[in-house]
C-alpha cells in the first residue's frame, strides 16, 4: 500500500515528481522476457496507466552492473522503486493477471 507522496527532485529541472519507477530487468534473447514485456504493455494499456510509471527496460547484456546492484538473479524481473526505495519485486510473472495484482497499489 502506498503512503504519502514521492517528492524527489528529478535533478534537471528541480521539480518534484510523484511517478514511481517501474524497472523491467530482461534479456532480448529470452522469449519469456519478450512475452512478459508484452503482458506489461497490455496491463498498462488496459488500465490506461501509461503515465503512472516511469518505465525503464534494463537489459542484462548491456547493464550487468545494474542487475547486480538490484540483486537480480532471474529474468524477467519487475521492480517498483518509489521514494528512492524498492517498494515491490516480482520474478517471472505468469501473465497479465500476475502483473496486474503486483502493480495494483499503483494502478488506477
mmCIF file of N, CA and C in Angstrom:
data_model
loop_
_atom_site.group_PDB
_atom_site.id
_atom_site.type_symbol
_atom_site.label_atom_id
_atom_site.label_comp_id
_atom_site.label_asym_id
_atom_site.label_seq_id
_atom_site.Cartn_x
_atom_site.Cartn_y
_atom_site.Cartn_z
ATOM 1 N N UNK A 1 0.847 -1.177 0.000
ATOM 2 C CA UNK A 1 0.000 0.000 0.000
ATOM 3 C C UNK A 1 0.888 1.234 0.000
ATOM 4 N N UNK A 2 0.534 2.213 -0.783
ATOM 5 C CA UNK A 2 1.307 3.441 -0.876
ATOM 6 C C UNK A 2 0.915 4.385 0.242
ATOM 7 N N UNK A 3 1.920 5.033 0.797
ATOM 8 C CA UNK A 3 1.654 6.053 1.799
ATOM 9 C C UNK A 3 2.438 7.291 1.434
ATOM 10 N N UNK A 4 1.820 8.429 1.505
ATOM 11 C CA UNK A 4 2.499 9.671 1.203
ATOM 12 C C UNK A 4 2.742 9.857 -0.275
ATOM 13 N N UNK A 5 3.461 10.916 -0.587
ATOM 14 C CA UNK A 5 3.747 11.235 -1.975
ATOM 15 C C UNK A 5 5.245 11.393 -2.130
ATOM 16 N N UNK A 6 5.777 10.852 -3.217
ATOM 17 C CA UNK A 6 7.189 10.960 -3.524
ATOM 18 C C UNK A 6 7.471 12.375 -4.012
ATOM 19 N N UNK A 7 8.346 13.070 -3.335
ATOM 20 C CA UNK A 7 8.651 14.442 -3.733
ATOM 21 C C UNK A 7 10.120 14.583 -4.112
ATOM 22 N N UNK A 8 10.699 13.533 -4.696
ATOM 23 C CA UNK A 8 12.084 13.605 -5.146
ATOM 24 C C UNK A 8 12.217 14.638 -6.250
ATOM 25 N N UNK A 9 13.357 15.246 -6.304
ATOM 26 C CA UNK A 9 13.649 16.150 -7.415
ATOM 27 C C UNK A 9 14.104 15.311 -8.589
ATOM 28 N N UNK A 10 13.718 15.711 -9.787
ATOM 29 C CA UNK A 10 14.153 14.966 -10.959
ATOM 30 C C UNK A 10 15.531 15.410 -11.415
ATOM 31 N N UNK A 11 16.183 16.275 -10.674
ATOM 32 C CA UNK A 11 17.548 16.656 -10.965
ATOM 33 C C UNK A 11 17.668 17.767 -11.981
ATOM 34 N N UNK A 12 17.228 17.554 -13.192
ATOM 35 C CA UNK A 12 17.440 18.515 -14.270
ATOM 36 C C UNK A 12 16.714 19.829 -14.016
ATOM 37 N N UNK A 13 15.434 19.756 -13.712
ATOM 38 C CA UNK A 13 14.671 20.988 -13.553
ATOM 39 C C UNK A 13 14.408 21.334 -12.094
ATOM 40 N N UNK A 14 14.684 20.386 -11.182
ATOM 41 C CA UNK A 14 14.458 20.648 -9.776
ATOM 42 C C UNK A 14 13.010 20.516 -9.362
ATOM 43 N N UNK A 15 12.138 20.049 -10.258
ATOM 44 C CA UNK A 15 10.734 19.889 -9.907
ATOM 45 C C UNK A 15 10.515 18.529 -9.266
ATOM 46 N N UNK A 16 9.457 18.415 -8.487
ATOM 47 C CA UNK A 16 9.137 17.163 -7.813
ATOM 48 C C UNK A 16 8.332 16.266 -8.741
ATOM 49 N N UNK A 17 8.470 14.970 -8.505
ATOM 50 C CA UNK A 17 7.719 14.001 -9.296
ATOM 51 C C UNK A 17 7.078 12.987 -8.369
ATOM 52 N N UNK A 18 5.886 12.553 -8.700
ATOM 53 C CA UNK A 18 5.193 11.557 -7.898
ATOM 54 C C UNK A 18 5.179 10.211 -8.603
ATOM 55 N N UNK A 19 5.806 10.138 -9.779
ATOM 56 C CA UNK A 19 5.771 8.892 -10.543
ATOM 57 C C UNK A 19 6.815 7.902 -10.051
ATOM 58 N N UNK A 20 6.378 6.719 -9.634
ATOM 59 C CA UNK A 20 7.343 5.683 -9.277
ATOM 60 C C UNK A 20 8.018 5.141 -10.535
ATOM 61 N N UNK A 21 9.199 4.587 -10.371
ATOM 62 C CA UNK A 21 9.912 3.956 -11.484
ATOM 63 C C UNK A 21 9.552 2.483 -11.520
ATOM 64 N N UNK A 22 9.258 1.988 -12.706
ATOM 65 C CA UNK A 22 8.995 0.571 -12.921
ATOM 66 C C UNK A 22 10.131 0.049 -13.776
ATOM 67 N N UNK A 23 10.934 -0.831 -13.199
ATOM 68 C CA UNK A 23 12.104 -1.363 -13.881
ATOM 69 C C UNK A 23 11.812 -2.776 -14.357
ATOM 70 N N UNK A 24 12.039 -3.023 -15.638
ATOM 71 C CA UNK A 24 11.911 -4.365 -16.203
ATOM 72 C C UNK A 24 13.315 -4.858 -16.510
ATOM 73 N N UNK A 25 13.788 -5.790 -15.709
ATOM 74 C CA UNK A 25 15.086 -6.415 -15.943
ATOM 75 C C UNK A 25 14.849 -7.590 -16.879
ATOM 76 N N UNK A 26 15.539 -7.580 -18.031
ATOM 77 C CA UNK A 26 15.242 -8.579 -19.055
ATOM 78 C C UNK A 26 16.458 -8.854 -19.924
ATOM 79 N N UNK A 27 16.265 -9.777 -20.862
ATOM 80 C CA UNK A 27 17.255 -10.101 -21.878
ATOM 81 C C UNK A 27 16.544 -10.162 -23.219
ATOM 82 N N UNK A 28 17.122 -9.530 -24.235
ATOM 83 C CA UNK A 28 16.487 -9.541 -25.554
ATOM 84 C C UNK A 28 16.502 -10.917 -26.201
ATOM 85 N N UNK A 29 17.386 -11.794 -25.751
ATOM 86 C CA UNK A 29 17.464 -13.124 -26.357
ATOM 87 C C UNK A 29 16.496 -14.118 -25.714
ATOM 88 N N UNK A 30 15.770 -13.681 -24.702
ATOM 89 C CA UNK A 30 14.830 -14.553 -23.992
ATOM 90 C C UNK A 30 13.402 -14.354 -24.494
ATOM 91 N N UNK A 31 12.815 -15.421 -24.991
ATOM 92 C CA UNK A 31 11.417 -15.366 -25.408
ATOM 93 C C UNK A 31 10.495 -15.060 -24.242
ATOM 94 N N UNK A 32 10.796 -15.609 -23.083
ATOM 95 C CA UNK A 32 9.977 -15.366 -21.887
ATOM 96 C C UNK A 32 9.995 -13.878 -21.519
ATOM 97 N N UNK A 33 11.148 -13.261 -21.607
ATOM 98 C CA UNK A 33 11.250 -11.825 -21.298
ATOM 99 C C UNK A 33 10.426 -10.995 -22.275
ATOM 100 N N UNK A 34 10.459 -11.354 -23.545
ATOM 101 C CA UNK A 34 9.675 -10.615 -24.541
ATOM 102 C C UNK A 34 8.183 -10.770 -24.275
ATOM 103 N N UNK A 35 7.762 -11.965 -23.858
ATOM 104 C CA UNK A 35 6.340 -12.172 -23.535
ATOM 105 C C UNK A 35 5.920 -11.325 -22.335
ATOM 106 N N UNK A 36 6.743 -11.309 -21.302
ATOM 107 C CA UNK A 36 6.417 -10.514 -20.110
ATOM 108 C C UNK A 36 6.373 -9.029 -20.456
ATOM 109 N N UNK A 37 7.243 -8.566 -21.333
ATOM 110 C CA UNK A 37 7.201 -7.173 -21.783
ATOM 111 C C UNK A 37 5.861 -6.891 -22.461
ATOM 112 N N UNK A 38 5.379 -7.834 -23.259
ATOM 113 C CA UNK A 38 4.064 -7.696 -23.895
ATOM 114 C C UNK A 38 2.929 -7.702 -22.884
ATOM 115 N N UNK A 39 3.016 -8.588 -21.888
ATOM 116 C CA UNK A 39 1.997 -8.632 -20.832
ATOM 117 C C UNK A 39 1.951 -7.291 -20.098
ATOM 118 N N UNK A 40 3.120 -6.751 -19.785
ATOM 119 C CA UNK A 40 3.195 -5.473 -19.083
ATOM 120 C C UNK A 40 2.543 -4.366 -19.905
ATOM 121 N N UNK A 41 2.829 -4.332 -21.191
ATOM 122 C CA UNK A 41 2.224 -3.321 -22.070
ATOM 123 C C UNK A 41 0.706 -3.444 -22.068
ATOM 124 N N UNK A 42 0.192 -4.679 -22.087
ATOM 125 C CA UNK A 42 -1.260 -4.894 -22.069
ATOM 126 C C UNK A 42 -1.871 -4.371 -20.777
ATOM 127 N N UNK A 43 -1.240 -4.663 -19.654
ATOM 128 C CA UNK A 43 -1.774 -4.221 -18.357
ATOM 129 C C UNK A 43 -1.822 -2.698 -18.294
ATOM 130 N N UNK A 44 -0.748 -2.052 -18.684
ATOM 131 C CA UNK A 44 -0.713 -0.590 -18.621
ATOM 132 C C UNK A 44 -1.690 0.031 -19.605
ATOM 133 N N UNK A 45 -1.850 -0.573 -20.771
ATOM 134 C CA UNK A 45 -2.787 -0.044 -21.766
ATOM 135 C C UNK A 45 -4.235 -0.268 -21.335
ATOM 136 N N UNK A 46 -4.528 -1.466 -20.874
ATOM 137 C CA UNK A 46 -5.895 -1.812 -20.491
ATOM 138 C C UNK A 46 -6.408 -0.908 -19.384
ATOM 139 N N UNK A 47 -5.574 -0.599 -18.461
ATOM 140 C CA UNK A 47 -5.978 0.221 -17.323
ATOM 141 C C UNK A 47 -5.695 1.705 -17.538
ATOM 142 N N UNK A 48 -5.282 2.090 -18.752
ATOM 143 C CA UNK A 48 -4.962 3.491 -19.083
ATOM 144 C C UNK A 48 -3.966 4.077 -18.087
ATOM 145 N N UNK A 49 -2.916 3.317 -17.821
ATOM 146 C CA UNK A 49 -1.908 3.725 -16.850
ATOM 147 C C UNK A 49 -0.550 3.994 -17.485
ATOM 148 N N UNK A 50 -0.533 4.431 -18.731
ATOM 149 C CA UNK A 50 0.738 4.669 -19.408
ATOM 150 C C UNK A 50 1.623 5.661 -18.662
ATOM 151 N N UNK A 51 1.034 6.664 -18.047
ATOM 152 C CA UNK A 51 1.815 7.705 -17.379
ATOM 153 C C UNK A 51 1.982 7.460 -15.877
ATOM 154 N N UNK A 52 1.490 6.335 -15.385
ATOM 155 C CA UNK A 52 1.578 6.046 -13.957
ATOM 156 C C UNK A 52 3.019 5.844 -13.512
ATOM 157 N N UNK A 53 3.799 5.182 -14.347
ATOM 158 C CA UNK A 53 5.177 4.840 -14.011
ATOM 159 C C UNK A 53 6.153 5.495 -14.970
ATOM 160 N N UNK A 54 7.351 5.673 -14.497
ATOM 161 C CA UNK A 54 8.482 5.984 -15.356
ATOM 162 C C UNK A 54 9.093 4.618 -15.677
ATOM 163 N N UNK A 55 8.775 4.067 -16.842
ATOM 164 C CA UNK A 55 9.166 2.705 -17.215
ATOM 165 C C UNK A 55 10.571 2.693 -17.788
ATOM 166 N N UNK A 56 11.379 1.772 -17.284
ATOM 167 C CA UNK A 56 12.744 1.615 -17.779
ATOM 168 C C UNK A 56 13.019 0.132 -17.992
ATOM 169 N N UNK A 57 13.453 -0.211 -19.198
ATOM 170 C CA UNK A 57 13.827 -1.590 -19.524
ATOM 171 C C UNK A 57 15.344 -1.696 -19.424
ATOM 172 N N UNK A 58 15.814 -2.627 -18.599
ATOM 173 C CA UNK A 58 17.246 -2.761 -18.347
ATOM 174 C C UNK A 58 17.699 -4.136 -18.817
ATOM 175 N N UNK A 59 18.511 -4.162 -19.865
ATOM 176 C CA UNK A 59 18.978 -5.416 -20.459
ATOM 177 C C UNK A 59 20.168 -5.979 -19.695
ATOM 178 N N UNK A 60 20.124 -7.284 -19.457
ATOM 179 C CA UNK A 60 21.191 -7.969 -18.731
ATOM 180 C C UNK A 60 22.519 -7.866 -19.468
ATOM 181 N N UNK A 61 22.473 -7.991 -20.794
ATOM 182 C CA UNK A 61 23.703 -7.986 -21.581
ATOM 183 C C UNK A 61 24.353 -6.599 -21.629
ATOM 184 N N UNK A 62 23.556 -5.558 -21.552
ATOM 185 C CA UNK A 62 24.083 -4.198 -21.659
ATOM 186 C C UNK A 62 24.447 -3.578 -20.316
ATOM 187 N N UNK A 63 23.735 -3.951 -19.255
ATOM 188 C CA UNK A 63 23.965 -3.325 -17.945
ATOM 189 C C UNK A 63 24.011 -4.367 -16.826
ATOM 190 N N UNK A 64 24.986 -5.282 -16.882
ATOM 191 C CA UNK A 64 25.056 -6.310 -15.833
ATOM 192 C C UNK A 64 25.300 -5.716 -14.448
ATOM 193 N N UNK A 65 25.972 -4.557 -14.377
ATOM 194 C CA UNK A 65 26.235 -3.923 -13.089
ATOM 195 C C UNK A 65 24.953 -3.453 -12.414
ATOM 196 N N UNK A 66 23.998 -2.972 -13.208
ATOM 197 C CA UNK A 66 22.714 -2.531 -12.648
ATOM 198 C C UNK A 66 21.934 -3.744 -12.149
ATOM 199 N N UNK A 67 21.958 -4.830 -12.918
ATOM 200 C CA UNK A 67 21.297 -6.064 -12.487
ATOM 201 C C UNK A 67 21.878 -6.518 -11.147
ATOM 202 N N UNK A 68 23.198 -6.489 -11.048
ATOM 203 C CA UNK A 68 23.859 -6.918 -9.819
ATOM 204 C C UNK A 68 23.512 -6.003 -8.645
ATOM 205 N N UNK A 69 23.478 -4.697 -8.880
ATOM 206 C CA UNK A 69 23.196 -3.765 -7.782
ATOM 207 C C UNK A 69 21.780 -3.924 -7.232
ATOM 208 N N UNK A 70 20.848 -4.407 -8.060
ATOM 209 C CA UNK A 70 19.479 -4.657 -7.603
ATOM 210 C C UNK A 70 19.285 -6.099 -7.135
ATOM 211 N N UNK A 71 20.336 -6.907 -7.180
ATOM 212 C CA UNK A 71 20.241 -8.293 -6.727
ATOM 213 C C UNK A 71 19.362 -9.151 -7.614
ATOM 214 N N UNK A 72 19.392 -8.907 -8.922
ATOM 215 C CA UNK A 72 18.558 -9.653 -9.862
ATOM 216 C C UNK A 72 19.226 -10.985 -10.164
ATOM 217 N N UNK A 73 18.542 -12.079 -9.818
ATOM 218 C CA UNK A 73 19.068 -13.423 -10.036
ATOM 219 C C UNK A 73 18.383 -14.144 -11.179
ATOM 220 N N UNK A 74 17.184 -13.708 -11.550
ATOM 221 C CA UNK A 74 16.412 -14.391 -12.592
ATOM 222 C C UNK A 74 15.728 -13.352 -13.468
ATOM 223 N N UNK A 75 15.541 -13.715 -14.714
ATOM 224 C CA UNK A 75 14.882 -12.836 -15.684
ATOM 225 C C UNK A 75 13.628 -13.505 -16.199
ATOM 226 N N UNK A 76 12.609 -12.754 -16.466
ATOM 227 C CA UNK A 76 12.437 -11.327 -16.240
ATOM 228 C C UNK A 76 12.059 -11.033 -14.784
ATOM 229 N N UNK A 77 12.405 -9.843 -14.336
ATOM 230 C CA UNK A 77 12.035 -9.366 -13.004
ATOM 231 C C UNK A 77 11.531 -7.933 -13.122
ATOM 232 N N UNK A 78 10.420 -7.657 -12.474
ATOM 233 C CA UNK A 78 9.873 -6.298 -12.392
ATOM 234 C C UNK A 78 10.141 -5.756 -10.992
ATOM 235 N N UNK A 79 10.595 -4.505 -10.922
ATOM 236 C CA UNK A 79 10.876 -3.852 -9.647
ATOM 237 C C UNK A 79 10.230 -2.472 -9.668
ATOM 238 N N UNK A 80 9.517 -2.128 -8.596
ATOM 239 C CA UNK A 80 8.958 -0.785 -8.448
ATOM 240 C C UNK A 80 9.818 -0.038 -7.437
ATOM 241 N N UNK A 81 10.313 1.138 -7.854
ATOM 242 C CA UNK A 81 11.105 1.999 -6.985
ATOM 243 C C UNK A 81 10.314 3.284 -6.786
ATOM 244 N N UNK A 82 10.035 3.585 -5.526
ATOM 245 C CA UNK A 82 9.253 4.781 -5.200
ATOM 246 C C UNK A 82 9.884 5.446 -3.989
ATOM 247 N N UNK A 83 10.052 6.743 -4.061
ATOM 248 C CA UNK A 83 10.668 7.452 -2.950
ATOM 249 C C UNK A 83 12.096 7.015 -2.700
ATOM 250 N N UNK A 84 12.778 6.569 -3.755
ATOM 251 C CA UNK A 84 14.161 6.141 -3.631
ATOM 252 C C UNK A 84 14.341 4.769 -3.009
ATOM 253 N N UNK A 85 13.238 4.042 -2.792
ATOM 254 C CA UNK A 85 13.308 2.710 -2.175
ATOM 255 C C UNK A 85 12.577 1.690 -3.025
ATOM 256 N N UNK A 86 13.025 0.457 -2.956
ATOM 257 C CA UNK A 86 12.338 -0.632 -3.654
ATOM 258 C C UNK A 86 11.051 -0.924 -2.901
ATOM 259 N N UNK A 87 9.917 -0.788 -3.593
ATOM 260 C CA UNK A 87 8.604 -0.996 -2.973
ATOM 261 C C UNK A 87 7.983 -2.327 -3.351
ATOM 262 N N UNK A 88 8.506 -2.958 -4.405
ATOM 263 C CA UNK A 88 7.960 -4.242 -4.809
ATOM 264 C C UNK A 88 8.840 -4.901 -5.845
ATOM 265 N N UNK A 89 8.745 -6.242 -5.905
ATOM 266 C CA UNK A 89 9.534 -7.019 -6.849
ATOM 267 C C UNK A 89 8.760 -8.288 -7.178
ATOM 268 N N UNK A 90 8.734 -8.641 -8.458
ATOM 269 C CA UNK A 90 8.127 -9.899 -8.874
ATOM 270 C C UNK A 90 9.035 -10.529 -9.925
ATOM 271 N N UNK A 91 9.342 -11.804 -9.720
ATOM 272 C CA UNK A 91 10.217 -12.544 -10.622
ATOM 273 C C UNK A 91 9.368 -13.422 -11.523
ATOM 274 N N UNK A 92 9.619 -13.346 -12.816
ATOM 275 C CA UNK A 92 8.966 -14.164 -13.832
ATOM 276 C C UNK A 92 7.445 -14.237 -13.648
ATOM 277 N N UNK A 93 6.776 -13.086 -13.756
ATOM 278 C CA UNK A 93 5.312 -13.096 -13.603
ATOM 279 C C UNK A 93 4.665 -13.995 -14.645
ATOM 280 N N UNK A 94 3.626 -14.707 -14.233
ATOM 281 C CA UNK A 94 2.992 -15.698 -15.086
ATOM 282 C C UNK A 94 2.131 -15.144 -16.198
ATOM 283 N N UNK A 95 1.777 -13.891 -16.147
ATOM 284 C CA UNK A 95 0.919 -13.313 -17.183
ATOM 285 C C UNK A 95 0.350 -11.987 -16.730
ATOM 286 N N UNK A 96 -0.631 -11.518 -17.478
ATOM 287 C CA UNK A 96 -1.236 -10.206 -17.200
ATOM 288 C C UNK A 96 -1.827 -10.128 -15.798
ATOM 289 N N UNK A 97 -2.520 -11.172 -15.367
ATOM 290 C CA UNK A 97 -3.167 -11.132 -14.048
ATOM 291 C C UNK A 97 -2.143 -10.997 -12.926
ATOM 292 N N UNK A 98 -1.028 -11.715 -13.035
ATOM 293 C CA UNK A 98 0.014 -11.628 -12.008
ATOM 294 C C UNK A 98 0.622 -10.227 -11.970
ATOM 295 N N UNK A 99 0.854 -9.642 -13.128
ATOM 296 C CA UNK A 99 1.412 -8.288 -13.186
ATOM 297 C C UNK A 99 0.413 -7.280 -12.639
ATOM 298 N N UNK A 100 -0.846 -7.448 -12.997
ATOM 299 C CA UNK A 100 -1.882 -6.528 -12.511
ATOM 300 C C UNK A 100 -2.006 -6.595 -10.990
ATOM 301 N N UNK A 101 -1.962 -7.798 -10.419
ATOM 302 C CA UNK A 101 -2.013 -7.939 -8.954
ATOM 303 C C UNK A 101 -0.803 -7.267 -8.305
ATOM 304 N N UNK A 102 0.368 -7.470 -8.902
ATOM 305 C CA UNK A 102 1.598 -6.887 -8.367
ATOM 306 C C UNK A 102 1.551 -5.358 -8.389
ATOM 307 N N UNK A 103 1.042 -4.791 -9.476
ATOM 308 C CA UNK A 103 1.021 -3.334 -9.648
ATOM 309 C C UNK A 103 -0.241 -2.672 -9.092
ATOM 310 N N UNK A 104 -1.162 -3.454 -8.547
ATOM 311 C CA UNK A 104 -2.456 -2.938 -8.077
ATOM 312 C C UNK A 104 -2.351 -1.712 -7.169
ATOM 313 N N UNK A 105 -1.399 -1.648 -6.242
ATOM 314 C CA UNK A 105 -1.342 -0.460 -5.377
ATOM 315 C C UNK A 105 -1.094 0.849 -6.127
ATOM 316 N N UNK A 106 -0.569 0.763 -7.334
ATOM 317 C CA UNK A 106 -0.240 1.971 -8.095
ATOM 318 C C UNK A 106 -1.191 2.220 -9.261
ATOM 319 N N UNK A 107 -1.920 1.212 -9.688
ATOM 320 C CA UNK A 107 -2.793 1.361 -10.855
ATOM 321 C C UNK A 107 -4.075 2.086 -10.488
ATOM 322 N N UNK A 108 -4.653 2.768 -11.478
ATOM 323 C CA UNK A 108 -5.941 3.448 -11.289
ATOM 324 C C UNK A 108 -7.060 2.464 -11.456
#
